CSV table of C-alpha atoms and ligand atoms in Angstrom, one decimal:
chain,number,residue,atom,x,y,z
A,1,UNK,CA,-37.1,139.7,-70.6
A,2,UNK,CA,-33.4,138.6,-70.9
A,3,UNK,CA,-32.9,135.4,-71.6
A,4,UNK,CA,-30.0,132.5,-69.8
A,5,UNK,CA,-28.0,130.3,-71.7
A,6,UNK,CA,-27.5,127.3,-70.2
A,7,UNK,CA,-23.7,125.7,-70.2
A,8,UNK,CA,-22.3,123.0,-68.4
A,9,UNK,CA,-21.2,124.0,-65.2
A,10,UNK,CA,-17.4,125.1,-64.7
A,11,UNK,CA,-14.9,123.7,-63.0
A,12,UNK,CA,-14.5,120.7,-64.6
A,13,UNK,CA,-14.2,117.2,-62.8
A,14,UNK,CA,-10.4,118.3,-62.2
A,15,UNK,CA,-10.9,122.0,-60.6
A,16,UNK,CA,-10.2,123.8,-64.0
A,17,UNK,CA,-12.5,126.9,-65.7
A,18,UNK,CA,-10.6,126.4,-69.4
A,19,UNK,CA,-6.8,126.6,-69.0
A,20,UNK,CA,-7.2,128.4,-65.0
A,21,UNK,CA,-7.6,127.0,-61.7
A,22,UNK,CA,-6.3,123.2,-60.7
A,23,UNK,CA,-4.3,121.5,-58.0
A,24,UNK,CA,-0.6,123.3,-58.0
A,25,UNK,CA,0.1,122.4,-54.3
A,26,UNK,CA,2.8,119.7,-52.4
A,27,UNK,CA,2.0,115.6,-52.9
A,28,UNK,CA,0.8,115.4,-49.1
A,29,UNK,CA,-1.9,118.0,-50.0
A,30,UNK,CA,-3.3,116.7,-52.8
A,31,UNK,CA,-5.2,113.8,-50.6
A,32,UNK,CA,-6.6,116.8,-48.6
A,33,UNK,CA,-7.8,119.0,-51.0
A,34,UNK,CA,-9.7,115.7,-52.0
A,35,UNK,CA,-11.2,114.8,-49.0
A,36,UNK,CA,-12.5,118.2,-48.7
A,37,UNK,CA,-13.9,118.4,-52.3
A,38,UNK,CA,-15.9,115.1,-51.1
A,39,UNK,CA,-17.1,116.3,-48.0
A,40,UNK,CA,-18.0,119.0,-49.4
A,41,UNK,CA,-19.9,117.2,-53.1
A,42,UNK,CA,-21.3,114.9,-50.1
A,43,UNK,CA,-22.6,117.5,-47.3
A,44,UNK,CA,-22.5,121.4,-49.2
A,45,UNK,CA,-26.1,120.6,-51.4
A,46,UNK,CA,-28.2,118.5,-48.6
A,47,UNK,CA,-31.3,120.5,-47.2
A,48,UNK,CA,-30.3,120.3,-44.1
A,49,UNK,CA,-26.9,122.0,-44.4
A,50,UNK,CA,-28.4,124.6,-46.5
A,51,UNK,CA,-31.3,125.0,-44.0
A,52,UNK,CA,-28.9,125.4,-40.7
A,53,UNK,CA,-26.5,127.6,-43.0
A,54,UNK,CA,-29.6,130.1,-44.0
A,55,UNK,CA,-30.2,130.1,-40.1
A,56,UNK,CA,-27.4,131.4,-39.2
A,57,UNK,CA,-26.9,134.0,-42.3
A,58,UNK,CA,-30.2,135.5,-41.2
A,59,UNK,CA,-30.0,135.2,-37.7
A,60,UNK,CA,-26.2,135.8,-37.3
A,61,UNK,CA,-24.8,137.8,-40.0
A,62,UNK,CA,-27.4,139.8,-41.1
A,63,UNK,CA,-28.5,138.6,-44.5
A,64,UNK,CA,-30.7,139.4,-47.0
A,65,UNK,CA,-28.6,142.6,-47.2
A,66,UNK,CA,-30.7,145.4,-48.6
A,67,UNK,CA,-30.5,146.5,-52.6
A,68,UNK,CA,-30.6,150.6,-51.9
A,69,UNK,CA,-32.1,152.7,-54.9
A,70,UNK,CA,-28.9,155.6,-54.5
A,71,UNK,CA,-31.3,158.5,-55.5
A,72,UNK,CA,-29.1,161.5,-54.8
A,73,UNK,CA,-26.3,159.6,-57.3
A,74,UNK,CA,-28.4,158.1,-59.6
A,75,UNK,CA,-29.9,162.2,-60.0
A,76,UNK,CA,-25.9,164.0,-59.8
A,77,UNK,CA,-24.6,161.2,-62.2
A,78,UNK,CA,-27.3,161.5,-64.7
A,79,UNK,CA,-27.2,158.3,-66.5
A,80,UNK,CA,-28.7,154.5,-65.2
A,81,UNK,CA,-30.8,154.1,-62.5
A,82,UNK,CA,-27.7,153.5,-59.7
A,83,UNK,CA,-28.4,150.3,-57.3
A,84,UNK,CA,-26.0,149.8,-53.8
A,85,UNK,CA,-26.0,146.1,-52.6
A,86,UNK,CA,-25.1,146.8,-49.1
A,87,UNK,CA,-22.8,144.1,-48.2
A,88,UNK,CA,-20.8,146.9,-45.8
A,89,UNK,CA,-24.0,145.6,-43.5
A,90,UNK,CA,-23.3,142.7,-43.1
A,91,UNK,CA,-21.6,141.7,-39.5
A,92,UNK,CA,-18.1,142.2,-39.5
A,93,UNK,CA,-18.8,144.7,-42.2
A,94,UNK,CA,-17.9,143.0,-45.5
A,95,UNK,CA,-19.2,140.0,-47.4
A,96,UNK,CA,-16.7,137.9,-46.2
A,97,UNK,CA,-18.3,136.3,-43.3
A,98,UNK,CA,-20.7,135.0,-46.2
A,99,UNK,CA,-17.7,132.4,-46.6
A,100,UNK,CA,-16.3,132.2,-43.3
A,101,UNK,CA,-19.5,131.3,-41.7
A,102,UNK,CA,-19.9,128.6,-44.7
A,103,UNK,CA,-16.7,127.5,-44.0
A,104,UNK,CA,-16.6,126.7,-40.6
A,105,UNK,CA,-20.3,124.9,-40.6
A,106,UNK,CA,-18.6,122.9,-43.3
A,107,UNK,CA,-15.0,122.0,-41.1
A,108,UNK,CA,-17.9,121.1,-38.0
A,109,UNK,CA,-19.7,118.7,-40.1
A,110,UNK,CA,-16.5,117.6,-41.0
A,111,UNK,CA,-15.5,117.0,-37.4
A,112,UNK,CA,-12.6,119.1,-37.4
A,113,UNK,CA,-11.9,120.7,-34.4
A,114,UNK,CA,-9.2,123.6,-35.4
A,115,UNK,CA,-9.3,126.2,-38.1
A,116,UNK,CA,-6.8,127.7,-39.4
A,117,UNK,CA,-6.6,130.9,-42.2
A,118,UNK,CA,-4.0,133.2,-43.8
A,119,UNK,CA,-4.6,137.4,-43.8
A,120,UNK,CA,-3.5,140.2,-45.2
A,121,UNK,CA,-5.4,143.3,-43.9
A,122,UNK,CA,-7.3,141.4,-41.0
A,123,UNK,CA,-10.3,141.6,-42.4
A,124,UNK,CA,-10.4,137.8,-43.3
A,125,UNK,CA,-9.0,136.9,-40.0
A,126,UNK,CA,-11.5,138.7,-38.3
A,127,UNK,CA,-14.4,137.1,-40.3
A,128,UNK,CA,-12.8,133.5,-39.8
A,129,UNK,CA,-12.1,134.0,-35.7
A,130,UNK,CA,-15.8,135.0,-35.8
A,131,UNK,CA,-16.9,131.9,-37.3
A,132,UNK,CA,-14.4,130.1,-35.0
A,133,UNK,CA,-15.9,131.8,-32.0
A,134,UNK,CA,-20.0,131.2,-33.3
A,135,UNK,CA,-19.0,127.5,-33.6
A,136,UNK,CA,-17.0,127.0,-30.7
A,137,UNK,CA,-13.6,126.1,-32.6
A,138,UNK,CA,-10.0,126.7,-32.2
A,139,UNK,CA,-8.8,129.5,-34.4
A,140,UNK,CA,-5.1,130.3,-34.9
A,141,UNK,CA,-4.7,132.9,-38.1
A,142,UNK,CA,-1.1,133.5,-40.1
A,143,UNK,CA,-0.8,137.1,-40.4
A,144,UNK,CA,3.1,138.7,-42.0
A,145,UNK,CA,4.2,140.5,-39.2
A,146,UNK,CA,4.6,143.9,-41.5
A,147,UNK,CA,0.6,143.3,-41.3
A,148,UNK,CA,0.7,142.6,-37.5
A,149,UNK,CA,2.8,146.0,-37.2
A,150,UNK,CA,0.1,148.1,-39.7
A,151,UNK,CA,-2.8,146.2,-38.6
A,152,UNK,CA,-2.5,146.8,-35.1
A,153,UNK,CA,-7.2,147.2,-34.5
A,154,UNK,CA,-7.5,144.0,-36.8
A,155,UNK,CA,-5.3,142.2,-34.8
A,156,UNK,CA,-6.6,143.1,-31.3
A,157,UNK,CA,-9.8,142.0,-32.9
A,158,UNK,CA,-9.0,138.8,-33.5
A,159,UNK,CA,-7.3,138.3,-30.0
A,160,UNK,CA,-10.6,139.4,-28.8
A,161,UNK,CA,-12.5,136.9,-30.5
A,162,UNK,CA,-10.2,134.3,-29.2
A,163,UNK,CA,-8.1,133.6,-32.0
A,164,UNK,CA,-4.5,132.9,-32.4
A,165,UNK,CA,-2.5,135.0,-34.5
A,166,UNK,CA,0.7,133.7,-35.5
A,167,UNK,CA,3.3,136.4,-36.8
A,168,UNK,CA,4.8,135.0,-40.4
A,169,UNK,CA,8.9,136.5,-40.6
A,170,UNK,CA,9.6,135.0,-44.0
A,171,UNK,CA,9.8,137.1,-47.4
A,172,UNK,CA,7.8,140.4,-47.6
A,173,UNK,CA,6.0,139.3,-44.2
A,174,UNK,CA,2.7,140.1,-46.1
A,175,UNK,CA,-0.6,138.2,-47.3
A,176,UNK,CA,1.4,135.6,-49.9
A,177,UNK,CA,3.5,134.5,-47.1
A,178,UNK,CA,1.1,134.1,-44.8
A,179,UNK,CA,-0.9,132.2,-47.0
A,180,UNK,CA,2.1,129.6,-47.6
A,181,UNK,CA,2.8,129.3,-43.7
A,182,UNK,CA,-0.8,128.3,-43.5
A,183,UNK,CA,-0.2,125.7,-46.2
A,184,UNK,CA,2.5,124.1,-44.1
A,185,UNK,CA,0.6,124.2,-41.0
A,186,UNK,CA,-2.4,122.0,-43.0
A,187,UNK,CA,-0.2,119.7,-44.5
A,188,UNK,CA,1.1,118.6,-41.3
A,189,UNK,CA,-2.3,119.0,-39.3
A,190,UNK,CA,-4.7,118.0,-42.0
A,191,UNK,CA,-6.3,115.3,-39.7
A,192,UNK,CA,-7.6,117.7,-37.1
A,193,UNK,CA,-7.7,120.9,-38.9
A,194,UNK,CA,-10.1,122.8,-41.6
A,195,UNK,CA,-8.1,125.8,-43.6
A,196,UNK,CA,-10.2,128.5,-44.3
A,197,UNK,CA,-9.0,130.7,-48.1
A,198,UNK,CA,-10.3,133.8,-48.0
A,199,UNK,CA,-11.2,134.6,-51.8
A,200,UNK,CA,-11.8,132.5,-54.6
A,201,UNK,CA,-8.1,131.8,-54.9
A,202,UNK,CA,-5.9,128.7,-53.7
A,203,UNK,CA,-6.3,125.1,-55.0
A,204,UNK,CA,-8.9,123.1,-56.2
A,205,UNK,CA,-11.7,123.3,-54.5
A,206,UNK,CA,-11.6,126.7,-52.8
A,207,UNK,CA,-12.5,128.6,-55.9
A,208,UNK,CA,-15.8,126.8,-56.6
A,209,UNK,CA,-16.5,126.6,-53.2
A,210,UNK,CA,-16.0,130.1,-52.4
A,211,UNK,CA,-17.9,131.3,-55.1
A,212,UNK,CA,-20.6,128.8,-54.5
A,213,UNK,CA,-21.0,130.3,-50.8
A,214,UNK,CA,-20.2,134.0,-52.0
A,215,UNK,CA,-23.1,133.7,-54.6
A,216,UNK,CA,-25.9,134.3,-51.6
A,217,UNK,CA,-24.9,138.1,-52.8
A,218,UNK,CA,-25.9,138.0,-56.6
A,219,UNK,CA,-29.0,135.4,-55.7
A,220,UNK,CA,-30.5,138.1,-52.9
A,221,UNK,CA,-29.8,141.0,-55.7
A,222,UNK,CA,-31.2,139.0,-58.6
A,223,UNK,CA,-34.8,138.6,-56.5
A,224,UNK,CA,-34.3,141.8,-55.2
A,225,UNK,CA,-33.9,144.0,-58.4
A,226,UNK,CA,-36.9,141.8,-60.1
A,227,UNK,CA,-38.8,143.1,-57.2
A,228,UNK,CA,-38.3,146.6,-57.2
A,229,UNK,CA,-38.0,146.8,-60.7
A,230,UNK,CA,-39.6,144.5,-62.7
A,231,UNK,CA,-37.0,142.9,-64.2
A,232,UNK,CA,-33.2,142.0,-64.1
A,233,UNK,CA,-30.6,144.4,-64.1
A,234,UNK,CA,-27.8,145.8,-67.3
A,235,UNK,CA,-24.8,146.4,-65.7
A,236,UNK,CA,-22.9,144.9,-62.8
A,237,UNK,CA,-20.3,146.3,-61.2
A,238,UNK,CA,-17.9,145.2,-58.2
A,239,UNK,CA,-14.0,145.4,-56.7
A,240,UNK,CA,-12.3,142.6,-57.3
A,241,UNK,CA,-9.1,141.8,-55.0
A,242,UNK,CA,-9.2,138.3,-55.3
A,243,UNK,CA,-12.1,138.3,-57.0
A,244,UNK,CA,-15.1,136.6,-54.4
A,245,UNK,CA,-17.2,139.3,-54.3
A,246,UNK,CA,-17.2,140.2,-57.4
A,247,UNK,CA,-18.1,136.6,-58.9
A,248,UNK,CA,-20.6,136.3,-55.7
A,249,UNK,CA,-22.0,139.0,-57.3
A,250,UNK,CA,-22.3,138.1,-60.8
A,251,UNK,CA,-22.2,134.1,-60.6
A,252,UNK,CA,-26.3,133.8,-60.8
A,253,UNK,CA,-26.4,136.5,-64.2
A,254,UNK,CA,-23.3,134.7,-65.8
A,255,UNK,CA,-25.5,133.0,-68.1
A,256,UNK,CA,-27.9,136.1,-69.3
A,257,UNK,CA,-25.7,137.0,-71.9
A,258,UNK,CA,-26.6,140.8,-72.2
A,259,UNK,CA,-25.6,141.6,-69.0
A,260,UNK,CA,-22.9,143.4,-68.9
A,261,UNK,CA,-20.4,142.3,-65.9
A,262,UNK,CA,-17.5,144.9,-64.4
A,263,UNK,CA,-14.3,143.8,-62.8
A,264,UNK,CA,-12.6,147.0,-61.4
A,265,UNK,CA,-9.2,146.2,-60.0
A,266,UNK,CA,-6.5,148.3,-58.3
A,267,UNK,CA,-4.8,150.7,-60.5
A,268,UNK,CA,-2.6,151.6,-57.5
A,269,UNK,CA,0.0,154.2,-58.9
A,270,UNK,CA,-0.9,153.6,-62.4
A,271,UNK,CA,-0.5,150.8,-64.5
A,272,UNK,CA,2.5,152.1,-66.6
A,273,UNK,CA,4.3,152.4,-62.8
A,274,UNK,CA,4.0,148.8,-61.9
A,275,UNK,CA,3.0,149.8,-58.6
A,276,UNK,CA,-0.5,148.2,-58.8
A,277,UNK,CA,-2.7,145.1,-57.7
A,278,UNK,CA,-4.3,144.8,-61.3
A,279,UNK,CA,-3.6,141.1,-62.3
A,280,UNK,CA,-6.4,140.4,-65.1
A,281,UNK,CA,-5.3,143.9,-66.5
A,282,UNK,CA,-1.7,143.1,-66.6
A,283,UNK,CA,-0.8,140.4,-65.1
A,284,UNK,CA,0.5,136.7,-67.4
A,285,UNK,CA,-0.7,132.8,-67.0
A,286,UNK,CA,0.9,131.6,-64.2
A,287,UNK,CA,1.0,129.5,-60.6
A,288,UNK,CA,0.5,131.2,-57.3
A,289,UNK,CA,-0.6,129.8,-54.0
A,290,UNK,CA,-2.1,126.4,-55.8
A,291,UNK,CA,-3.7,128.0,-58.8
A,292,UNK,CA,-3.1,128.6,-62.6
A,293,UNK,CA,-4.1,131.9,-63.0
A,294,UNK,CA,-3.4,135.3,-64.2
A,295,UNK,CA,-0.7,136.6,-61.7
A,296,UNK,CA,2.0,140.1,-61.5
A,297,UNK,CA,5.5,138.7,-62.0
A,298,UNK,CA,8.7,140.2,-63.6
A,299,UNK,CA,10.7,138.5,-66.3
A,300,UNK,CA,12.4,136.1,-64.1
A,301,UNK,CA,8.9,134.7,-63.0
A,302,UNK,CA,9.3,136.0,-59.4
A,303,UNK,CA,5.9,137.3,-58.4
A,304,UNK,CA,5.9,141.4,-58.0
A,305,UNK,CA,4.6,143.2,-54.8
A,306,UNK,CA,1.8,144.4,-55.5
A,307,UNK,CA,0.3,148.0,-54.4
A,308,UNK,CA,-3.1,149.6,-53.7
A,309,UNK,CA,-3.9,152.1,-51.2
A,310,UNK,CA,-6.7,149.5,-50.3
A,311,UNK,CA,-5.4,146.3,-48.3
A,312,UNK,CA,-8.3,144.1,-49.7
A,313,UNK,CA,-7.2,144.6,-53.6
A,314,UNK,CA,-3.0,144.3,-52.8
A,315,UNK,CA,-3.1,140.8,-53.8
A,316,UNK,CA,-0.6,139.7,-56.8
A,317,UNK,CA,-2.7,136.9,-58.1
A,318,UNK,CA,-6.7,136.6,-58.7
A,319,UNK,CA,-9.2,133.8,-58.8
A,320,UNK,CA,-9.0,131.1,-61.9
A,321,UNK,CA,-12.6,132.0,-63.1
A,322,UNK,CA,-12.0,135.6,-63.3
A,323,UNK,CA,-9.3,134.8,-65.5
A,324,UNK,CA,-11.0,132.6,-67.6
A,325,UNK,CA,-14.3,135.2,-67.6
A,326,UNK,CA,-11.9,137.7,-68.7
A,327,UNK,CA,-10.0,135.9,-71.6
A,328,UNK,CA,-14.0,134.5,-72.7
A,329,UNK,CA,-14.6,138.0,-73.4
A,330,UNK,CA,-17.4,137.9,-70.7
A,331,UNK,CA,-16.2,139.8,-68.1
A,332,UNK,CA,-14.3,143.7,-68.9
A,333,UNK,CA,-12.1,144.5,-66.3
A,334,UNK,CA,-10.6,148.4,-65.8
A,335,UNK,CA,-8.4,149.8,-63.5
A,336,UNK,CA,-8.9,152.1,-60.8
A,337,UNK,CA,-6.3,154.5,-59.6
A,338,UNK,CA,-5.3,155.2,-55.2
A,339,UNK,CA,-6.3,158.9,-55.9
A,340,UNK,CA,-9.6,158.3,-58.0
A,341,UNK,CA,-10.6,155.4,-55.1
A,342,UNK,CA,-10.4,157.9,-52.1
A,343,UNK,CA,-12.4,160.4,-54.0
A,344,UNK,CA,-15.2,158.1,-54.7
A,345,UNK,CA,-14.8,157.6,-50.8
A,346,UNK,CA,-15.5,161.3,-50.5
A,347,UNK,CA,-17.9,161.2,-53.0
A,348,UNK,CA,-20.4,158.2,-51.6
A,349,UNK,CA,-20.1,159.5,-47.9
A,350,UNK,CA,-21.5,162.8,-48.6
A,351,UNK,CA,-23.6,161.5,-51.6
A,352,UNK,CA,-25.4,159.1,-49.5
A,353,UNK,CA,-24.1,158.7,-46.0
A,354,UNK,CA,-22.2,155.6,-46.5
A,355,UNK,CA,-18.9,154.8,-45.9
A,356,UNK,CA,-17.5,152.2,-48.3
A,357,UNK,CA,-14.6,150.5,-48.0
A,358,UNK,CA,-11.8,151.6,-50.2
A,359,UNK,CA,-11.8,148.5,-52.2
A,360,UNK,CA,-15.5,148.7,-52.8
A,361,UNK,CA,-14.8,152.8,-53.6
A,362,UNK,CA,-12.9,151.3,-56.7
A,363,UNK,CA,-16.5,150.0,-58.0
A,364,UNK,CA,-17.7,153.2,-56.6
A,365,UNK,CA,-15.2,155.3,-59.1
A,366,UNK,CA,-15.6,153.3,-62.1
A,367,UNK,CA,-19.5,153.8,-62.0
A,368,UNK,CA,-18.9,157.4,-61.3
A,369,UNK,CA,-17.6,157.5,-65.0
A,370,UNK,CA,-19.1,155.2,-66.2
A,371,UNK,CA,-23.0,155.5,-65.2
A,372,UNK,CA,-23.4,158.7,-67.3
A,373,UNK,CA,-23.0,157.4,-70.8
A,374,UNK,CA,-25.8,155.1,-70.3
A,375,UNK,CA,-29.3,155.6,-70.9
A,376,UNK,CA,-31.4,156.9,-68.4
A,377,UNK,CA,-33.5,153.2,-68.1
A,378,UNK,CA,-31.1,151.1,-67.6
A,379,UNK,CA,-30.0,149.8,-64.2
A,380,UNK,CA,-27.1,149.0,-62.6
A,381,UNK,CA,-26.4,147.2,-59.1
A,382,UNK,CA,-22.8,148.3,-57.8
A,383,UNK,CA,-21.6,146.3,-55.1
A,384,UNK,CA,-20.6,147.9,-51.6
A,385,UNK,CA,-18.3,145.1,-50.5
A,386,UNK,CA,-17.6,146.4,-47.4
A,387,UNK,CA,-17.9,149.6,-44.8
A,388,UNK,CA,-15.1,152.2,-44.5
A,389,UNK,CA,-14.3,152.3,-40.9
A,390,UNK,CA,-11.2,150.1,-41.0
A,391,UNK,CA,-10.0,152.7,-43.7
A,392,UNK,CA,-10.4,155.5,-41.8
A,393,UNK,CA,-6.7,155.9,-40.7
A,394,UNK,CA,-5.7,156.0,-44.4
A,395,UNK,CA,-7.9,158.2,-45.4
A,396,UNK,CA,-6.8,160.6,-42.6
A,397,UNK,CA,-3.8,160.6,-44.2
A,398,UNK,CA,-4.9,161.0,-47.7
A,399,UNK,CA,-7.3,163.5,-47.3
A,400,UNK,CA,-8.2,167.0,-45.6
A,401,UNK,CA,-11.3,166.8,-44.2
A,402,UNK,CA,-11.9,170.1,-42.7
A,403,UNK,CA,-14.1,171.7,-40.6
B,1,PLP,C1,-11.2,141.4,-48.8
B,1,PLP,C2,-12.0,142.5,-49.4
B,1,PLP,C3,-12.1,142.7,-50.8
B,1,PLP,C4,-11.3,141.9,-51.8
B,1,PLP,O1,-11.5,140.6,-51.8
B,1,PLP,P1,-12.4,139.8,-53.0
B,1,PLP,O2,-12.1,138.4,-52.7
B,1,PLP,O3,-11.9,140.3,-54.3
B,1,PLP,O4,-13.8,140.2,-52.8
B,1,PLP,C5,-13.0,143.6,-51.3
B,1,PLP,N1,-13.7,144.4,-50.4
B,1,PLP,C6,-13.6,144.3,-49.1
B,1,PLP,C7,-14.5,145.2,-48.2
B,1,PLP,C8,-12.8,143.3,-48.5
B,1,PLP,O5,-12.7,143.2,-47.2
C-alpha cells in the first residue's frame, strides 16, 4: 500500500504556498478578502454547511460522478489500466459548478444578497448564474465583449438563467479584463455583494478555497479507485487552465509521494511561437489578478495574450499552488499542442462515445502518449473536466467529419 506523508497544510497564515499566492490587490480590498477568509475559517468546516452543501451536490449537480474503466483505450493504448473521472456529467457539464454551488451557499450564509463573477468562455458564468438562480440571488457576470461577440450560446444562457451580463470594452475585451472590472465592482459593493473566481487564481483566499471545494473530485476518485481496484492509483492526469481541476483532482493524493501527478497545459501553436496558454511551462514569477504566481509576460513585464484553441486553458496566469507544486518538483507539467488536442477529441468520441471538452482532450492527448510506456498494472485516472458540446462549433471548423 502507498504510504502519505504528512506536512503542514499550505497556505500559510498569510495566503502563500512557498514564494506563490498572497494578497496583490487595491487597500479597500484587503479588509474584504479578510472578512471572507473568516466567514469562511468560521462557516466552510461546520457539519452543517458540509451537510446542506453534500445535499445539494447529490441532489442538484449530480455528484458522485462515476470513475469509468475506458476498456476499448485502455486495450488500443496498450499500457496502464486507463480510468475517466467523468466530471463532463456533472450539470452544466464541467466541474465547475463543484465551486459555484460552494460559492454561493457560502455568499447566502454570508447574507449577501448579489453575486457577481468574471468569464472568459461562459462556461464559468453559466455555472455561477446557475448557482445564483438555485439560491435565489442576483447575478450580474463581466464578460469582454470580444467574448460576448464569440460566445454568443454562453451568453444567451446566462440571460436565461437570469443573470446580468455586463459587456467589459477595456484592453483585449477578454477574460483578464473582465476579471479586473469585476474587482472594481466588489470594491465598491463589497457590503452587499459575494464575488465568485472561477479557478484557483485571484487573491488570498480564493485559491485555498477553490481547491478546498474542487477537491470533492479527487476524494470521490480516491474511494472510488480503492473500490474497484483495490488500491490507489499511479498516475494522475488532468488540464490545467487555471489549474482547479487539476488540483481538485490531485489535492487528496498530494501527500502519497509515489504518485505521480500530470499538469497538461495549452501548447497552443507551440511553445517556441509564443502563441500558447502554458504558464508553468514558460511562463516567470510574477503578479496577475491578486496573485504571485507563474504568469506569460514579455520583457517589459506586460502580460502576453495568450492562445489555445480551447477557451478554458487561454488564461495567461495559473493558480499559486500549481506553481509552487511545479517548482517542488512534485507536480510535471507538459504541453499540449491545438492540433494534437482536437485529435484526442476525435480519438475519445469514437473510442468511447464521449465527447470531452477540448481542454480536458489536452489530458486526453498526453495519456495517449504517455499510457503506453507504462506497465500493463498500473492505473491511471485521467480527468474529463468537462463535455464537448460547447466545442462543437470549433471543432466544425477544425475538422472534416464526413459522412
Ligand atoms: C474552465 C475549464 C477548464 C480550465 O479551468 P481549470 O481551473 O484549470 O480547471 C478546464 N476544463 C473545462 C471543461 C473548463 O470548463
Amino acid at each position: 500500500m502507498k504510504k502519505s506523508e504528512s506536512k503542514k497544510s499550505l497556505p500559510d497564515a498569510r495566503g502563500y504556498f512557498g514564494e506563490y499566492g498572497g494578497m496583490f490587490v487595491p487597500e479597500t480590498l484587503i479588509s474584504a478578502l479578510q472578512e471572507l477568509e473568516r466567514g469562511y475559517n468560521r462557516i466552510a468546516g461546520t457539519p452543517s454547511f458540509q451537510k446542506e452543501l453534500r445535499y445539494y451536490l447529490e441532489h442538484y449537480a449530480g455528484r458522485p460522478t462515476p470513475l469509468y474503466f475506458a476498456s476499448r483505450m485502455t486495450a488500443d493504448l496498450h499500457g496502464a489500466r486507463v480510468y475517466l473521472k467523468r466530471e463532463d456529467l456533472a450539470h452544466t457539464g464541467a466541474h465547475k459548478i463543484n465551486n459555484t454551488v460552494a460559492q454561493v451557499l457560502l455568499a447566502k450564509k454570508l447574507r449577501k444578497k448579489r453575486i457577481i463573477a468574471e468569464t472568459g468562455a461562459g462556461q464559468h458564468g453559466v455555472a455561477t448564474a446557475t448557482a445564483a438562480a438555485l439560491f435565489g440571488l442576483e447575478c450580474e457576470v463581466y464578460m469582454g465583449d470580444l467574448d460576448i461577440k464569440r460566445q454568443a450560446l454562453n451568453v444567451d444562457r446566462m440571460r436565461l438563467l437570469g443573470a446580468k451580463v455586463i459587456p467589459v470594452y477595456s484592453g483585449s475585451m477578454t477574460l483578464k479584463d473582465a476579471m479586473n472590472e469585476a474587482i472594481r465592482d466588489w470594491v465598491t459593493n463589497v457590503e452587499t455583494t459575494h464575488y465568485v473566481i472561477g479557478s484557483v487564481a485571484g487573491p488570498h483566499p480564493y485559491p485555498r478555497m477553490v481547491r478546498d471545494f474542487q477537491s470533492v473530485i479527487g476524494k470521490e476518485a480516491k474511494g472510488q479507485i480503492v473500490k474497484l481496484e483495490g488500491r490507489l492509483p499511479d498516475v494522475l492526469i488532468a488540464c490545467v487552465g487555471g489549474g482547479s481541476n487539476s488540483i481538485g483532482l490531485f489535492y487528496p493524493f498530494i501527500g502519497y509521494k509515489d504518485i505521480e501527478l500530470v499538469g497538461v497545459e495549452a501548447g497552443g501553436l507551440g511553445i517556441e511561437t509564443g502563441r500558447h496558454g502554458a504558464s508553468l511551462t514558460a511562463g516567470e514569477k510574477g503578479v496577475l489578478h491578486g496573485s504571485m504566481t507563474k504568469i506569460l509576460m514579455d520583457r517589459d513585464g506586460q502580460i502576453i495574450n495568450p492562445h489555445s484553441v480551447s477557451a478554458g486553458l487561454d488564461y495567461p496566469g495559473v493558480g499559486p499552488e500549481l506553481s509552487y507544486l511545479k517548482d517542488a518538483g512534485r507536480l510535471k507539467v507538459y504541453p499540449v499542442k491545438d492540433d494534437e488536442a482536437l485529435s484526442a477529441t476525435v480519438y475519445l468520441s469514437r473510442k468511447e462515445g464521449i465527447i470531452p471538452a477540448l481542454e480536458s482532450a489536452h489530458a486526453i492527448a498526453f495519456a495517449m502518449r504517455y499510457v503506453p510506456k507504462l506497465p500493463k498494472r498500473s492505473l491511471v485516472v485521467i480527468n474529463v473536466s468537462g463535455r464537448g458540446d460547447k466545442d462543437m462549433d470549433i471543432i466544425r471548423e477544425h475538422i472534416k467529419l464526413g459522412g
